[in-house]
PDB file of C-alpha atoms in Angstrom:
ATOM      1  CA  MET D   1     -18.289  -7.910  -2.258  1.00  0.00           C
ATOM      2  CA  LEU D   2     -15.637  -6.096  -4.259  1.00  0.00           C
ATOM      3  CA  SER D   3     -12.106  -7.438  -4.620  1.00  0.00           C
ATOM      4  CA  VAL D   4      -9.723  -4.540  -4.116  1.00  0.00           C
ATOM      5  CA  GLU D   5      -5.939  -4.174  -4.230  1.00  0.00           C
ATOM      6  CA  LEU D   6      -4.947  -1.378  -1.836  1.00  0.00           C
ATOM      7  CA  HIS D   7      -1.135  -1.457  -1.918  1.00  0.00           C
ATOM      8  CA  THR D   8       0.918  -1.371  -5.130  1.00  0.00           C
ATOM      9  CA  HIS D   9       3.888   0.507  -6.558  1.00  0.00           C
ATOM     10  CA  SER D  10       4.676   1.757 -10.051  1.00  0.00           C
ATOM     11  CA  GLU D  11       7.943   2.767 -11.648  1.00  0.00           C
ATOM     12  CA  LEU D  12       7.552   6.133  -9.913  1.00  0.00           C
ATOM     13  CA  SER D  13       8.527   4.527  -6.615  1.00  0.00           C
ATOM     14  CA  HIS D  14      12.277   4.370  -6.062  1.00  0.00           C
ATOM     15  CA  ASP D  15      11.993   0.583  -5.797  1.00  0.00           C
ATOM     16  CA  GLY D  16       9.176   0.016  -8.319  1.00  0.00           C
ATOM     17  CA  ARG D  17       9.539  -1.268 -11.860  1.00  0.00           C
ATOM     18  CA  ASP D  18       6.464  -1.090 -14.055  1.00  0.00           C
ATOM     19  CA  PRO D  19       4.308   1.640 -15.592  1.00  0.00           C
ATOM     20  CA  VAL D  20       0.714   2.180 -14.562  1.00  0.00           C
ATOM     21  CA  ASP D  21      -0.740   0.389 -17.587  1.00  0.00           C
ATOM     22  CA  LEU D  22       0.940  -2.887 -16.678  1.00  0.00           C
ATOM     23  CA  LEU D  23      -0.420  -2.674 -13.130  1.00  0.00           C
ATOM     24  CA  LEU D  24      -3.912  -2.045 -14.474  1.00  0.00           C
ATOM     25  CA  GLU D  25      -3.638  -4.852 -17.025  1.00  0.00           C
ATOM     26  CA  GLN D  26      -2.671  -7.305 -14.296  1.00  0.00           C
ATOM     27  CA  ALA D  27      -5.445  -6.096 -11.984  1.00  0.00           C
ATOM     28  CA  ALA D  28      -8.027  -6.637 -14.726  1.00  0.00           C
ATOM     29  CA  ALA D  29      -6.548 -10.008 -15.671  1.00  0.00           C
ATOM     30  CA  VAL D  30      -6.887 -11.416 -12.148  1.00  0.00           C
ATOM     31  CA  GLY D  31     -10.442 -10.153 -11.778  1.00  0.00           C
ATOM     32  CA  LEU D  32     -10.051  -7.244  -9.384  1.00  0.00           C
ATOM     33  CA  ASP D  33     -12.697  -4.547  -9.094  1.00  0.00           C
ATOM     34  CA  ALA D  34     -10.472  -1.700  -7.908  1.00  0.00           C
ATOM     35  CA  ILE D  35      -6.827  -0.818  -7.345  1.00  0.00           C
ATOM     36  CA  ALA D  36      -4.813   1.827  -5.536  1.00  0.00           C
ATOM     37  CA  VAL D  37      -1.332   2.713  -6.768  1.00  0.00           C
ATOM     38  CA  THR D  38       0.500   3.876  -3.636  1.00  0.00           C
ATOM     39  CA  ASP D  39       3.987   4.990  -4.581  1.00  0.00           C
ATOM     40  CA  HIS D  40       6.531   6.041  -1.996  1.00  0.00           C
ATOM     41  CA  ASP D  41       6.063   9.788  -1.417  1.00  0.00           C
ATOM     42  CA  GLU D  42       4.833  10.264  -4.998  1.00  0.00           C
ATOM     43  CA  ILE D  43       1.265  10.568  -6.258  1.00  0.00           C
ATOM     44  CA  ASP D  44       1.398  11.344  -9.995  1.00  0.00           C
ATOM     45  CA  ALA D  45       1.257   7.695 -11.121  1.00  0.00           C
ATOM     46  CA  SER D  46      -1.665   7.072  -8.787  1.00  0.00           C
ATOM     47  CA  LEU D  47      -3.621   9.928 -10.331  1.00  0.00           C
ATOM     48  CA  GLU D  48      -2.765   8.555 -13.771  1.00  0.00           C
ATOM     49  CA  ALA D  49      -4.131   5.179 -12.662  1.00  0.00           C
ATOM     50  CA  VAL D  50      -7.360   6.831 -11.502  1.00  0.00           C
ATOM     51  CA  ARG D  51      -7.814   8.387 -14.946  1.00  0.00           C
ATOM     52  CA  LYS D  52      -7.033   5.204 -16.859  1.00  0.00           C
ATOM     53  CA  ALA D  53      -8.706   2.609 -14.604  1.00  0.00           C
ATOM     54  CA  PRO D  54     -12.152   2.783 -16.296  1.00  0.00           C
ATOM     55  CA  GLU D  55     -10.519   1.731 -19.569  1.00  0.00           C
ATOM     56  CA  TYR D  56      -9.695  -1.572 -17.840  1.00  0.00           C
ATOM     57  CA  GLY D  57     -13.058  -1.953 -16.129  1.00  0.00           C
ATOM     58  CA  LEU D  58     -11.588  -0.919 -12.781  1.00  0.00           C
ATOM     59  CA  VAL D  59     -12.115   1.707 -10.119  1.00  0.00           C
ATOM     60  CA  GLY D  60      -8.928   3.665  -9.491  1.00  0.00           C
ATOM     61  CA  ILE D  61      -8.357   4.771  -5.901  1.00  0.00           C
ATOM     62  CA  PRO D  62      -5.931   7.677  -5.489  1.00  0.00           C
ATOM     63  CA  GLY D  63      -3.282   7.104  -2.869  1.00  0.00           C
ATOM     64  CA  ILE D  64       0.292   7.347  -1.656  1.00  0.00           C
ATOM     65  CA  GLU D  65       2.622   5.593   0.785  1.00  0.00           C
ATOM     66  CA  ILE D  66       3.972   8.350   3.005  1.00  0.00           C
ATOM     67  CA  THR D  67       7.249   8.091   4.866  1.00  0.00           C
ATOM     68  CA  SER D  68       6.384   9.625   8.224  1.00  0.00           C
ATOM     69  CA  ARG D  69       9.042   9.974  10.905  1.00  0.00           C
ATOM     70  CA  ALA D  70       7.630   6.849  12.520  1.00  0.00           C
ATOM     71  CA  GLY D  71       7.442   4.832   9.307  1.00  0.00           C
ATOM     72  CA  HIS D  72       5.132   4.141   6.403  1.00  0.00           C
ATOM     73  CA  VAL D  73       1.475   5.182   6.218  1.00  0.00           C
ATOM     74  CA  LEU D  74      -0.921   4.630   3.311  1.00  0.00           C
ATOM     75  CA  GLY D  75      -3.102   7.626   2.518  1.00  0.00           C
ATOM     76  CA  LEU D  76      -6.072   6.639   0.344  1.00  0.00           C
ATOM     77  CA  GLY D  77      -8.652   8.917  -1.204  1.00  0.00           C
ATOM     78  CA  ILE D  78      -6.335  11.917  -1.437  1.00  0.00           C
ATOM     79  CA  GLU D  79      -5.152  13.741  -4.522  1.00  0.00           C
ATOM     80  CA  GLU D  80      -2.307  15.887  -3.204  1.00  0.00           C
ATOM     81  CA  ALA D  81       0.989  14.461  -2.021  1.00  0.00           C
ATOM     82  CA  ILE D  82       1.712  14.695   1.689  1.00  0.00           C
ATOM     83  CA  PRO D  83       5.363  15.435   2.440  1.00  0.00           C
ATOM     84  CA  PRO D  84       7.549  12.832   4.102  1.00  0.00           C
ATOM     85  CA  GLY D  85       9.177  13.463   7.456  1.00  0.00           C
ATOM     86  CA  LEU D  86       6.107  14.565   9.396  1.00  0.00           C
ATOM     87  CA  SER D  87       5.181  12.959  12.694  1.00  0.00           C
ATOM     88  CA  PHE D  88       2.822   9.994  12.631  1.00  0.00           C
ATOM     89  CA  GLY D  89      -0.001  12.074  14.067  1.00  0.00           C
ATOM     90  CA  GLU D  90       0.456  14.961  11.663  1.00  0.00           C
ATOM     91  CA  THR D  91       0.628  12.563   8.727  1.00  0.00           C
ATOM     92  CA  LEU D  92      -2.760  11.156   9.723  1.00  0.00           C
ATOM     93  CA  ASP D  93      -4.129  14.680  10.180  1.00  0.00           C
ATOM     94  CA  ARG D  94      -2.999  15.687   6.683  1.00  0.00           C
ATOM     95  CA  ILE D  95      -4.682  12.620   5.194  1.00  0.00           C
ATOM     96  CA  HIS D  96      -7.924  13.366   7.020  1.00  0.00           C
ATOM     97  CA  GLU D  97      -7.822  17.025   5.979  1.00  0.00           C
ATOM     98  CA  GLN D  98      -8.105  15.844   2.374  1.00  0.00           C
ATOM     99  CA  GLY D  99     -10.998  13.553   3.237  1.00  0.00           C
ATOM    100  CA  GLY D 100      -8.912  10.411   2.968  1.00  0.00           C
ATOM    101  CA  ILE D 101      -8.316   7.436   5.216  1.00  0.00           C
ATOM    102  CA  ALA D 102      -5.049   6.319   6.806  1.00  0.00           C
ATOM    103  CA  ILE D 103      -4.075   2.655   6.688  1.00  0.00           C
ATOM    104  CA  VAL D 104      -0.869   1.491   8.367  1.00  0.00           C
ATOM    105  CA  PRO D 105       0.943  -1.174   6.306  1.00  0.00           C
ATOM    106  CA  HIS D 106       3.238  -3.856   7.748  1.00  0.00           C
ATOM    107  CA  PRO D 107       3.335  -2.046  11.132  1.00  0.00           C
ATOM    108  CA  TYR D 108       5.493  -4.682  12.843  1.00  0.00           C
ATOM    109  CA  GLN D 109       8.166  -5.038  10.153  1.00  0.00           C
ATOM    110  CA  GLU D 110      10.912  -2.697  11.347  1.00  0.00           C
ATOM    111  CA  SER D 111      13.171  -3.533   8.396  1.00  0.00           C
ATOM    112  CA  ARG D 112      10.507  -2.150   6.038  1.00  0.00           C
ATOM    113  CA  SER D 113       9.743   1.038   7.969  1.00  0.00           C
ATOM    114  CA  GLY D 114       6.951  -0.403  10.080  1.00  0.00           C
ATOM    115  CA  VAL D 115       5.766   2.225  12.533  1.00  0.00           C
ATOM    116  CA  MET D 116       5.608   0.118  15.693  1.00  0.00           C
ATOM    117  CA  ALA D 117       9.325   0.515  16.230  1.00  0.00           C
ATOM    118  CA  ASN D 118       8.670   4.204  16.896  1.00  0.00           C
ATOM    119  CA  ILE D 119       5.145   4.740  18.258  1.00  0.00           C
ATOM    120  CA  THR D 120       2.932   3.443  21.035  1.00  0.00           C
ATOM    121  CA  PRO D 121       0.014   1.057  20.531  1.00  0.00           C
ATOM    122  CA  GLU D 122      -2.308   3.905  21.483  1.00  0.00           C
ATOM    123  CA  ALA D 123      -0.929   6.013  18.636  1.00  0.00           C
ATOM    124  CA  LEU D 124      -1.281   3.170  16.142  1.00  0.00           C
ATOM    125  CA  ALA D 125      -4.887   2.741  17.232  1.00  0.00           C
ATOM    126  CA  THR D 126      -5.683   6.219  15.887  1.00  0.00           C
ATOM    127  CA  ALA D 127      -5.281   4.923  12.310  1.00  0.00           C
ATOM    128  CA  ASP D 128      -8.399   4.190  10.282  1.00  0.00           C
ATOM    129  CA  ALA D 129      -7.334   0.644   9.446  1.00  0.00           C
ATOM    130  CA  ILE D 130      -4.438  -1.779   9.807  1.00  0.00           C
ATOM    131  CA  GLU D 131      -2.940  -3.856   7.014  1.00  0.00           C
ATOM    132  CA  VAL D 132      -3.028  -7.295   8.631  1.00  0.00           C
ATOM    133  CA  TYR D 133      -1.934  -9.276   5.581  1.00  0.00           C
ATOM    134  CA  ASN D 134       1.008  -8.122   3.495  1.00  0.00           C
ATOM    135  CA  SER D 135       2.029 -10.757   0.983  1.00  0.00           C
ATOM    136  CA  ARG D 136       5.714  -9.772   1.083  1.00  0.00           C
ATOM    137  CA  LEU D 137       6.343 -10.786   4.707  1.00  0.00           C
ATOM    138  CA  LEU D 138       8.566 -13.858   4.671  1.00  0.00           C
ATOM    139  CA  THR D 139       7.631 -15.562   7.954  1.00  0.00           C
ATOM    140  CA  GLY D 140       4.118 -14.266   8.559  1.00  0.00           C
ATOM    141  CA  ARG D 141       4.911 -13.233  12.124  1.00  0.00           C
ATOM    142  CA  GLY D 142       4.411  -9.537  11.395  1.00  0.00           C
ATOM    143  CA  ASN D 143       1.040 -10.286   9.807  1.00  0.00           C
ATOM    144  CA  ARG D 144      -0.061 -12.248  12.857  1.00  0.00           C
ATOM    145  CA  GLN D 145       0.999  -9.430  15.172  1.00  0.00           C
ATOM    146  CA  ALA D 146      -0.888  -6.890  13.069  1.00  0.00           C
ATOM    147  CA  ARG D 147      -4.053  -8.994  13.084  1.00  0.00           C
ATOM    148  CA  THR D 148      -3.834  -9.504  16.846  1.00  0.00           C
ATOM    149  CA  PHE D 149      -3.475  -5.753  17.337  1.00  0.00           C
ATOM    150  CA  ALA D 150      -6.375  -4.895  15.027  1.00  0.00           C
ATOM    151  CA  THR D 151      -8.574  -7.439  16.773  1.00  0.00           C
ATOM    152  CA  GLU D 152      -7.662  -6.151  20.238  1.00  0.00           C
ATOM    153  CA  TYR D 153      -8.366  -2.530  19.292  1.00  0.00           C
ATOM    154  CA  ASP D 154     -11.359  -3.345  17.068  1.00  0.00           C
ATOM    155  CA  LEU D 155      -9.831  -1.700  14.005  1.00  0.00           C
ATOM    156  CA  PRO D 156     -10.717  -2.397  10.362  1.00  0.00           C
ATOM    157  CA  MET D 157      -8.396  -4.855   8.625  1.00  0.00           C
ATOM    158  CA  THR D 158      -6.994  -4.752   5.112  1.00  0.00           C
ATOM    159  CA  ALA D 159      -4.623  -6.750   2.925  1.00  0.00           C
ATOM    160  CA  GLY D 160      -2.258  -5.722   0.160  1.00  0.00           C
ATOM    161  CA  SER D 161       0.214  -7.352  -2.178  1.00  0.00           C
ATOM    162  CA  ASP D 162       2.698  -4.484  -1.761  1.00  0.00           C
ATOM    163  CA  ALA D 163       3.525  -5.262  -5.374  1.00  0.00           C
ATOM    164  CA  HIS D 164       6.618  -3.584  -6.791  1.00  0.00           C
ATOM    165  CA  ILE D 165       6.313  -5.491 -10.068  1.00  0.00           C
ATOM    166  CA  SER D 166       3.119  -5.959 -12.017  1.00  0.00           C
ATOM    167  CA  GLU D 167       3.028  -9.760 -11.757  1.00  0.00           C
ATOM    168  CA  MET D 168       2.340  -9.506  -8.041  1.00  0.00           C
ATOM    169  CA  VAL D 169      -0.734  -7.271  -8.260  1.00  0.00           C
ATOM    170  CA  GLY D 170      -3.645  -9.121  -6.661  1.00  0.00           C
ATOM    171  CA  GLN D 171      -1.473 -11.448  -4.600  1.00  0.00           C
ATOM    172  CA  ALA D 172      -3.303 -10.190  -1.500  1.00  0.00           C
ATOM    173  CA  VAL D 173      -6.620  -8.356  -1.660  1.00  0.00           C
ATOM    174  CA  THR D 174      -9.213  -6.744   0.565  1.00  0.00           C
ATOM    175  CA  LEU D 175     -12.756  -7.985   0.050  1.00  0.00           C
ATOM    176  CA  ILE D 176     -15.050  -5.036   0.672  1.00  0.00           C
ATOM    177  CA  ASP D 177     -18.726  -5.294   1.478  1.00  0.00           C
ATOM    178  CA  THR D 178     -20.281  -2.788  -0.898  1.00  0.00           C
ATOM    179  CA  ASP D 179     -22.100  -3.016  -4.207  1.00  0.00           C
ATOM    180  CA  GLU D 180     -21.165   0.521  -5.224  1.00  0.00           C
ATOM    181  CA  ARG D 181     -18.198   0.685  -7.559  1.00  0.00           C
ATOM    182  CA  ASP D 182     -16.873   4.093  -6.602  1.00  0.00           C
ATOM    183  CA  VAL D 183     -14.047   5.397  -4.459  1.00  0.00           C
ATOM    184  CA  ASP D 184     -16.143   6.947  -1.691  1.00  0.00           C
ATOM    185  CA  ALA D 185     -18.220   3.819  -1.175  1.00  0.00           C
ATOM    186  CA  ILE D 186     -15.118   1.629  -1.060  1.00  0.00           C
ATOM    187  CA  LEU D 187     -13.275   3.800   1.440  1.00  0.00           C
ATOM    188  CA  ASP D 188     -16.375   4.290   3.591  1.00  0.00           C
ATOM    189  CA  ALA D 189     -16.746   0.513   3.788  1.00  0.00           C
ATOM    190  CA  VAL D 190     -13.086   0.107   4.757  1.00  0.00           C
ATOM    191  CA  ALA D 191     -13.383   2.721   7.497  1.00  0.00           C
ATOM    192  CA  ALA D 192     -16.535   0.994   8.773  1.00  0.00           C
ATOM    193  CA  GLY D 193     -14.718  -2.336   8.972  1.00  0.00           C
ATOM    194  CA  ARG D 194     -16.798  -4.077   6.314  1.00  0.00           C
ATOM    195  CA  THR D 195     -13.777  -5.970   5.052  1.00  0.00           C
ATOM    196  CA  GLU D 196     -12.263  -9.432   4.765  1.00  0.00           C
ATOM    197  CA  VAL D 197      -8.693 -10.237   3.798  1.00  0.00           C
ATOM    198  CA  ALA D 198      -7.533 -12.843   1.332  1.00  0.00           C
ATOM    199  CA  GLY D 199      -4.257 -13.729  -0.283  1.00  0.00           C
ATOM    200  CA  LYS D 200      -1.069 -15.690  -0.265  1.00  0.00           C
ATOM    201  CA  ARG D 201       2.578 -14.998   0.395  1.00  0.00           C
ATOM    202  CA  THR D 202       4.666 -13.658  -2.457  1.00  0.00           C
ATOM    203  CA  PRO D 203       7.056 -16.455  -3.521  1.00  0.00           C
ATOM    204  CA  TRP D 204      10.523 -15.885  -2.122  1.00  0.00           C
ATOM    205  CA  ARG D 205      12.099 -15.853  -5.576  1.00  0.00           C
ATOM    206  CA  ILE D 206       9.765 -12.999  -6.550  1.00  0.00           C
ATOM    207  CA  SER D 207      10.447 -11.080  -3.340  1.00  0.00           C
ATOM    208  CA  PHE D 208      14.169 -11.446  -4.022  1.00  0.00           C
ATOM    209  CA  ARG D 209      13.737 -10.275  -7.621  1.00  0.00           C
ATOM    210  CA  GLN D 210      11.695  -7.276  -6.472  1.00  0.00           C
ATOM    211  CA  ALA D 211      14.326  -6.366  -3.863  1.00  0.00           C
ATOM    212  CA  ALA D 212      17.254  -6.849  -6.253  1.00  0.00           C
ATOM    213  CA  GLY D 213      15.575  -4.808  -8.959  1.00  0.00           C
ATOM    214  CA  GLY D 214      14.798  -2.033  -6.503  1.00  0.00           C
ATOM    215  CA  ALA D 215      18.389  -1.912  -5.284  1.00  0.00           C
ATOM    216  CA  LYS D 216      19.649  -1.736  -8.865  1.00  0.00           C
ATOM    217  CA  ARG D 217      17.291   1.111  -9.702  1.00  0.00           C
ATOM    218  CA  ARG D 218      18.336   3.025  -6.582  1.00  0.00           C
ATOM    219  CA  VAL D 219      22.006   2.723  -7.562  1.00  0.00           C
ATOM    220  CA  LYS D 220      21.280   3.954 -11.086  1.00  0.00           C
ATOM    221  CA  SER D 221      19.283   6.871  -9.721  1.00  0.00           C
ATOM    222  CA  ARG D 222      22.095   7.806  -7.349  1.00  0.00           C
ATOM    223  CA  LEU D 223      24.647   7.675 -10.165  1.00  0.00           C
ATOM    224  CA  ARG D 224      22.483   9.971 -12.294  1.00  0.00           C
ATOM    225  CA  GLU D 225      22.347  12.445  -9.428  1.00  0.00           C
ATOM    226  CA  LEU D 226      26.134  12.378  -9.049  1.00  0.00           C
ATOM    227  CA  PHE D 227      26.981  12.641 -12.750  1.00  0.00           C
TER     228      PHE D 227
END
């Protein structure tokens, strides 16, 4: 079994803080086998992580968190950014055209662009996997709903820390049943449902610090645009 982090953000995300090297250092320090950097509508840092991951003894999985019209979708195993603003179905099609897999993160958290506020269960069931444990959910209700849905529709389940600062990398991981340490083997195992989820909730003080830091960075970015 490989221990894999499938949902992290670097400083390239509008609400991220840290460079790729800090994410990789943390992933190696907590004993992960692989990591995907999945910035919001940006892919350059993820590709950088893929190049650098072997230096840290890790497999780097290319990916991106796409803002579809319905909400957020993780595209893993792709190397070209998919534009935001497409429909949920077209977003999944674009991911598949590149040979990637589509995982829907925090689908029941409307305040964080969860898709279930805007699509039917039948549409959600067309995803390749559902993130059923996101360590940044405060009450756990959204995680329980996601797990219930994935169980009902017999969909593969994943977990992710949704880390926006390096300290939180590895807070929630997907345990993947494969002995092959390469991207294709990992993603094939996810799509086949050979996964287990493990993790713990991000401490509230850390979630608050992540959110506050993200808001501050967004304000600074907006001011730079204006002046």
